[in-house]
mmCIF file of C-alpha atoms and ligand atoms in Angstrom:
data_model
loop_
_atom_site.group_PDB
_atom_site.id
_atom_site.type_symbol
_atom_site.label_atom_id
_atom_site.label_comp_id
_atom_site.label_asym_id
_atom_site.label_seq_id
_atom_site.Cartn_x
_atom_site.Cartn_y
_atom_site.Cartn_z
ATOM 1 C CA MET A 407 70.354 41.608 69.267
ATOM 2 C CA THR A 408 67.892 39.498 67.351
ATOM 3 C CA PHE A 409 64.130 39.442 67.528
ATOM 4 C CA HIS A 410 63.637 35.800 66.692
ATOM 5 C CA PRO A 411 66.181 33.005 67.055
ATOM 6 C CA ALA A 412 65.184 31.301 63.794
ATOM 7 C CA MET A 413 65.561 34.374 61.588
ATOM 8 C CA PRO A 414 68.751 34.434 59.495
ATOM 9 C CA TYR A 415 69.597 38.059 60.325
ATOM 10 C CA GLY A 416 72.645 39.356 58.510
ATOM 11 C CA THR A 417 72.541 36.876 55.636
ATOM 12 C CA PRO A 418 71.738 38.226 52.159
ATOM 13 C CA ASP A 419 68.025 38.666 51.458
ATOM 14 C CA TRP A 420 67.057 37.613 55.001
ATOM 15 C CA HIS A 421 64.224 40.131 54.910
ATOM 16 C CA LYS A 422 62.567 38.589 51.848
ATOM 17 C CA SER A 423 59.713 36.159 52.229
ATOM 18 C CA ALA A 424 60.617 32.531 51.618
ATOM 19 C CA ARG A 425 57.073 31.806 50.488
ATOM 20 C CA LYS A 426 57.145 30.148 47.104
ATOM 21 C CA LEU A 427 55.147 31.888 44.431
ATOM 22 C CA ALA A 428 52.419 29.958 42.719
ATOM 23 C CA ASP A 429 53.084 27.375 40.086
ATOM 24 C CA GLU A 430 52.855 29.347 36.824
ATOM 25 C CA GLY A 431 51.096 26.375 35.270
ATOM 26 C CA PRO A 432 49.910 26.121 31.677
ATOM 27 C CA PRO A 433 48.625 29.175 29.776
ATOM 28 C CA PHE A 434 45.251 30.193 31.173
ATOM 29 C CA GLU A 435 42.242 31.917 29.713
ATOM 30 C CA PHE A 436 38.634 31.771 30.892
ATOM 31 C CA THR A 437 36.293 29.711 28.764
ATOM 32 C CA PRO A 438 33.771 31.918 26.936
ATOM 33 C CA GLU A 439 31.099 30.825 29.411
ATOM 34 C CA ASN A 440 33.188 31.654 32.475
ATOM 35 C CA ARG A 441 34.278 34.938 30.926
ATOM 36 C CA ARG A 442 30.612 35.813 30.414
ATOM 37 C CA LYS A 443 29.908 34.962 34.054
ATOM 38 C CA LEU A 444 32.786 37.134 35.245
ATOM 39 C CA ASP A 445 31.749 40.037 33.034
ATOM 40 C CA GLU A 446 28.273 39.825 34.541
ATOM 41 C CA ILE A 447 29.728 39.767 38.069
ATOM 42 C CA LEU A 448 31.853 42.813 37.269
ATOM 43 C CA THR A 449 28.750 44.821 36.367
ATOM 44 C CA ARG A 450 27.713 44.612 40.017
ATOM 45 C CA TYR A 451 30.590 46.824 41.132
ATOM 46 C CA PRO A 452 31.516 50.454 40.390
ATOM 47 C CA ALA A 453 34.468 50.879 38.022
ATOM 48 C CA ASP A 454 36.791 51.825 40.876
ATOM 49 C CA ARG A 455 35.733 48.795 42.957
ATOM 50 C CA ARG A 456 36.278 46.050 40.408
ATOM 51 C CA ARG A 457 38.731 44.261 42.662
ATOM 52 C CA SER A 458 35.737 43.382 44.867
ATOM 53 C CA ALA A 459 35.079 40.718 42.233
ATOM 54 C CA LEU A 460 38.349 38.960 43.004
ATOM 55 C CA LEU A 461 36.865 36.181 45.114
ATOM 56 C CA PRO A 462 34.174 35.128 42.606
ATOM 57 C CA ALA A 463 36.748 35.447 39.793
ATOM 58 C CA LEU A 464 39.102 33.095 41.615
ATOM 59 C CA TYR A 465 36.295 30.617 42.273
ATOM 60 C CA LEU A 466 35.631 30.594 38.529
ATOM 61 C CA VAL A 467 39.328 29.903 37.914
ATOM 62 C CA GLN A 468 39.314 27.053 40.401
ATOM 63 C CA ASP A 469 36.121 25.579 38.930
ATOM 64 C CA GLN A 470 37.694 25.650 35.488
ATOM 65 C CA GLN A 471 41.266 24.661 36.271
ATOM 66 C CA GLY A 472 41.001 22.769 39.554
ATOM 67 C CA TYR A 473 43.465 25.141 41.196
ATOM 68 C CA VAL A 474 44.743 28.694 40.760
ATOM 69 C CA SER A 475 47.951 28.850 38.759
ATOM 70 C CA GLY A 476 50.245 31.819 38.364
ATOM 71 C CA HIS A 477 49.105 32.355 34.782
ATOM 72 C CA ALA A 478 45.498 32.377 35.949
ATOM 73 C CA MET A 479 46.320 35.012 38.578
ATOM 74 C CA THR A 480 47.891 37.192 35.882
ATOM 75 C CA HIS A 481 44.829 36.708 33.660
ATOM 76 C CA VAL A 482 42.470 37.660 36.487
ATOM 77 C CA ALA A 483 44.591 40.709 37.375
ATOM 78 C CA GLU A 484 44.478 41.914 33.772
ATOM 79 C CA ILE A 485 40.702 41.555 33.546
ATOM 80 C CA ILE A 486 39.971 43.150 36.897
ATOM 81 C CA GLY A 487 42.586 45.854 36.557
ATOM 82 C CA CYS A 488 44.703 45.200 39.629
ATOM 83 C CA SER A 489 48.219 43.932 40.131
ATOM 84 C CA ARG A 490 49.205 40.278 40.096
ATOM 85 C CA ALA A 491 50.437 40.822 43.676
ATOM 86 C CA ASP A 492 46.907 41.859 44.726
ATOM 87 C CA VAL A 493 45.588 38.571 43.376
ATOM 88 C CA GLU A 494 48.362 36.569 45.016
ATOM 89 C CA ASP A 495 47.603 38.227 48.351
ATOM 90 C CA VAL A 496 44.013 37.008 48.203
ATOM 91 C CA VAL A 497 44.907 33.527 46.987
ATOM 92 C CA SER A 498 47.526 33.042 49.669
ATOM 93 C CA TYR A 499 45.220 34.334 52.420
ATOM 94 C CA TYR A 500 42.267 32.025 51.834
ATOM 95 C CA VAL A 501 42.887 28.324 52.351
ATOM 96 C CA MET A 502 40.078 27.343 49.991
ATOM 97 C CA PHE A 503 42.202 28.357 47.025
ATOM 98 C CA PHE A 504 44.692 25.734 45.903
ATOM 99 C CA THR A 505 47.920 26.849 44.253
ATOM 100 C CA LYS A 506 48.833 23.468 42.836
ATOM 101 C CA PRO A 507 46.825 20.653 41.260
ATOM 102 C CA VAL A 508 44.750 18.682 43.772
ATOM 103 C CA GLY A 509 42.915 15.390 43.747
ATOM 104 C CA ARG A 510 39.321 14.892 42.645
ATOM 105 C CA HIS A 511 38.312 15.011 46.302
ATOM 106 C CA VAL A 512 39.952 17.439 48.709
ATOM 107 C CA LEU A 513 39.472 16.341 52.303
ATOM 108 C CA GLY A 514 39.879 19.225 54.731
ATOM 109 C CA VAL A 515 40.005 17.955 58.296
ATOM 110 C CA CYS A 516 39.335 20.621 60.915
ATOM 111 C CA ARG A 517 42.055 20.744 63.553
ATOM 112 C CA THR A 518 40.723 23.527 65.776
ATOM 113 C CA LEU A 519 39.815 23.034 69.422
ATOM 114 C CA SER A 520 36.472 21.196 69.361
ATOM 115 C CA CYS A 521 37.599 18.892 66.591
ATOM 116 C CA ALA A 522 41.014 18.425 68.181
ATOM 117 C CA LEU A 523 39.380 17.416 71.470
ATOM 118 C CA ASN A 524 37.145 14.970 69.620
ATOM 119 C CA GLY A 525 39.900 13.127 67.794
ATOM 120 C CA ALA A 526 40.678 15.156 64.669
ATOM 121 C CA GLU A 527 44.332 14.208 64.873
ATOM 122 C CA ARG A 528 43.472 10.485 64.876
ATOM 123 C CA LEU A 529 41.112 11.104 61.979
ATOM 124 C CA THR A 530 43.836 12.840 59.971
ATOM 125 C CA GLU A 531 46.288 10.072 60.801
ATOM 126 C CA ALA A 532 43.790 7.422 59.724
ATOM 127 C CA ILE A 533 43.138 9.114 56.371
ATOM 128 C CA ALA A 534 46.844 9.731 55.822
ATOM 129 C CA GLY A 535 47.586 6.098 56.667
ATOM 130 C CA LYS A 536 44.914 4.721 54.326
ATOM 131 C CA LEU A 537 46.071 6.911 51.456
ATOM 132 C CA GLY A 538 49.799 6.702 52.174
ATOM 133 C CA ILE A 539 50.208 10.468 52.160
ATOM 134 C CA ALA A 540 50.845 13.311 54.588
ATOM 135 C CA PRO A 541 48.622 16.388 55.008
ATOM 136 C CA GLY A 542 49.151 18.689 52.041
ATOM 137 C CA GLU A 543 49.712 15.809 49.634
ATOM 138 C CA THR A 544 47.689 14.061 46.949
ATOM 139 C CA ASP A 545 47.547 10.280 46.739
ATOM 140 C CA PRO A 546 49.192 8.562 43.741
ATOM 141 C CA THR A 547 45.836 7.859 42.075
ATOM 142 C CA GLY A 548 44.992 11.576 42.020
ATOM 143 C CA GLU A 549 41.727 10.803 43.776
ATOM 144 C CA PHE A 550 42.321 12.429 47.186
ATOM 145 C CA THR A 551 44.158 15.416 48.610
ATOM 146 C CA LEU A 552 44.365 15.711 52.381
ATOM 147 C CA ILE A 553 44.676 19.065 54.121
ATOM 148 C CA GLU A 554 44.149 20.357 57.634
ATOM 149 C CA MET A 555 41.900 23.361 58.161
ATOM 150 C CA GLU A 556 40.879 25.694 60.937
ATOM 151 C CA CYS A 557 37.368 25.840 62.405
ATOM 152 C CA LEU A 558 34.700 24.941 59.857
ATOM 153 C CA GLY A 559 31.877 26.341 61.956
ATOM 154 C CA ALA A 560 30.281 23.072 63.012
ATOM 155 C CA CYS A 561 32.042 22.676 66.362
ATOM 156 C CA ASP A 562 29.067 20.959 68.000
ATOM 157 C CA ARG A 563 29.416 18.109 65.493
ATOM 158 C CA ALA A 564 33.163 17.633 65.720
ATOM 159 C CA PRO A 565 35.277 16.292 64.244
ATOM 160 C CA VAL A 566 34.391 17.701 60.863
ATOM 161 C CA ILE A 567 35.712 17.074 57.363
ATOM 162 C CA MET A 568 35.008 19.481 54.537
ATOM 163 C CA VAL A 569 34.990 17.841 51.108
ATOM 164 C CA ASN A 570 35.757 19.939 48.020
ATOM 165 C CA ASN A 571 35.150 23.213 49.870
ATOM 166 C CA GLU A 572 31.467 22.473 49.762
ATOM 167 C CA TYR A 573 30.287 19.422 51.688
ATOM 168 C CA TRP A 574 30.493 19.137 55.453
ATOM 169 C CA HIS A 575 30.851 15.612 56.749
ATOM 170 C CA GLU A 576 30.518 15.601 60.486
ATOM 171 C CA CYS A 577 30.869 13.510 63.626
ATOM 172 C CA GLN A 578 33.569 11.524 61.900
ATOM 173 C CA GLY A 579 35.909 9.152 63.676
ATOM 174 C CA ALA A 580 38.952 7.202 62.618
ATOM 175 C CA ASP A 581 36.689 4.142 62.257
ATOM 176 C CA ASP A 582 34.579 5.928 59.643
ATOM 177 C CA VAL A 583 37.459 6.557 57.258
ATOM 178 C CA ASP A 584 37.170 3.368 55.193
ATOM 179 C CA ARG A 585 33.516 4.019 54.512
ATOM 180 C CA LEU A 586 34.099 7.676 53.694
ATOM 181 C CA LEU A 587 36.867 6.939 51.186
ATOM 182 C CA GLU A 588 34.905 4.125 49.593
ATOM 183 C CA THR A 589 31.792 6.299 49.312
ATOM 184 C CA LEU A 590 33.744 9.049 47.601
ATOM 185 C CA ARG A 591 35.494 6.607 45.260
ATOM 186 C CA THR A 592 32.315 4.896 44.160
ATOM 187 C CA ARG A 593 29.632 7.563 44.389
ATOM 188 C CA GLY A 594 31.526 10.829 44.652
ATOM 189 C CA VAL A 595 30.140 13.668 46.745
ATOM 190 C CA ALA A 596 26.630 12.477 45.921
ATOM 191 C CA GLY A 597 27.237 9.783 48.542
ATOM 192 C CA LEU A 598 27.767 12.320 51.295
ATOM 193 C CA THR A 599 24.916 13.465 53.425
ATOM 194 C CA GLY A 600 26.106 17.018 54.006
ATOM 195 C CA CYS A 601 25.132 18.641 57.289
ATOM 196 C CA HIS A 602 23.500 16.353 59.759
ATOM 197 C CA HIS A 603 23.002 16.364 63.474
ATOM 198 C CA VAL A 604 23.369 12.729 64.408
ATOM 199 C CA LYS A 605 26.224 10.399 63.875
ATOM 200 C CA GLU A 606 25.658 8.303 60.798
ATOM 201 C CA LYS A 607 25.703 4.545 61.152
HETATM 202 S S1 FES B 1863 36.528 23.330 65.805
HETATM 203 FE FE1 FES B 1863 36.167 22.029 64.106
HETATM 204 S S2 FES B 1863 34.370 22.858 63.272
HETATM 205 FE FE2 FES B 1863 34.845 24.252 64.824
#
């Protein structure tokens, strides 16, 4: 009897996760400034709760390195006093942490119900087509990474794109893609309007 038809029961190591561990990347150490910031953050927690600082520590890594490499996870684990596996668990759970280098602009297109009903799939296809990449990939210029995300909390303004984990760009359609990409190329995120309630024209 098997529980799932796709599981390779009976083959060696079938019970082990096939998830690839993070790219170890180059050696990593916080800059003195980021280390100071993390040390300050750590003072907010009791000694036996230092792992509560994992999320802000990982944001500092991502700010500094652009993604979270395996070496960075080890570095964070050593500072906080937890295991590397604890850090990996957090990194792999939250989609806002990238485990490989990404483009200057990360476009996260929401694919959950409201956005799906309002054309998110066409939006993703349009971006992928313009950039010549599939979701999860970075374009050859290193300018854009395209990913799909779950609900971004702005369902009434679907479909929504989140740029660089920070800027919501809403009410977007496939026809808006050229302008969005050009804006980001020429003006960066400063060209985005952030949250807004009416469709931009
Ligand atoms: S479904 Fe896309 S923002 Fe909620």
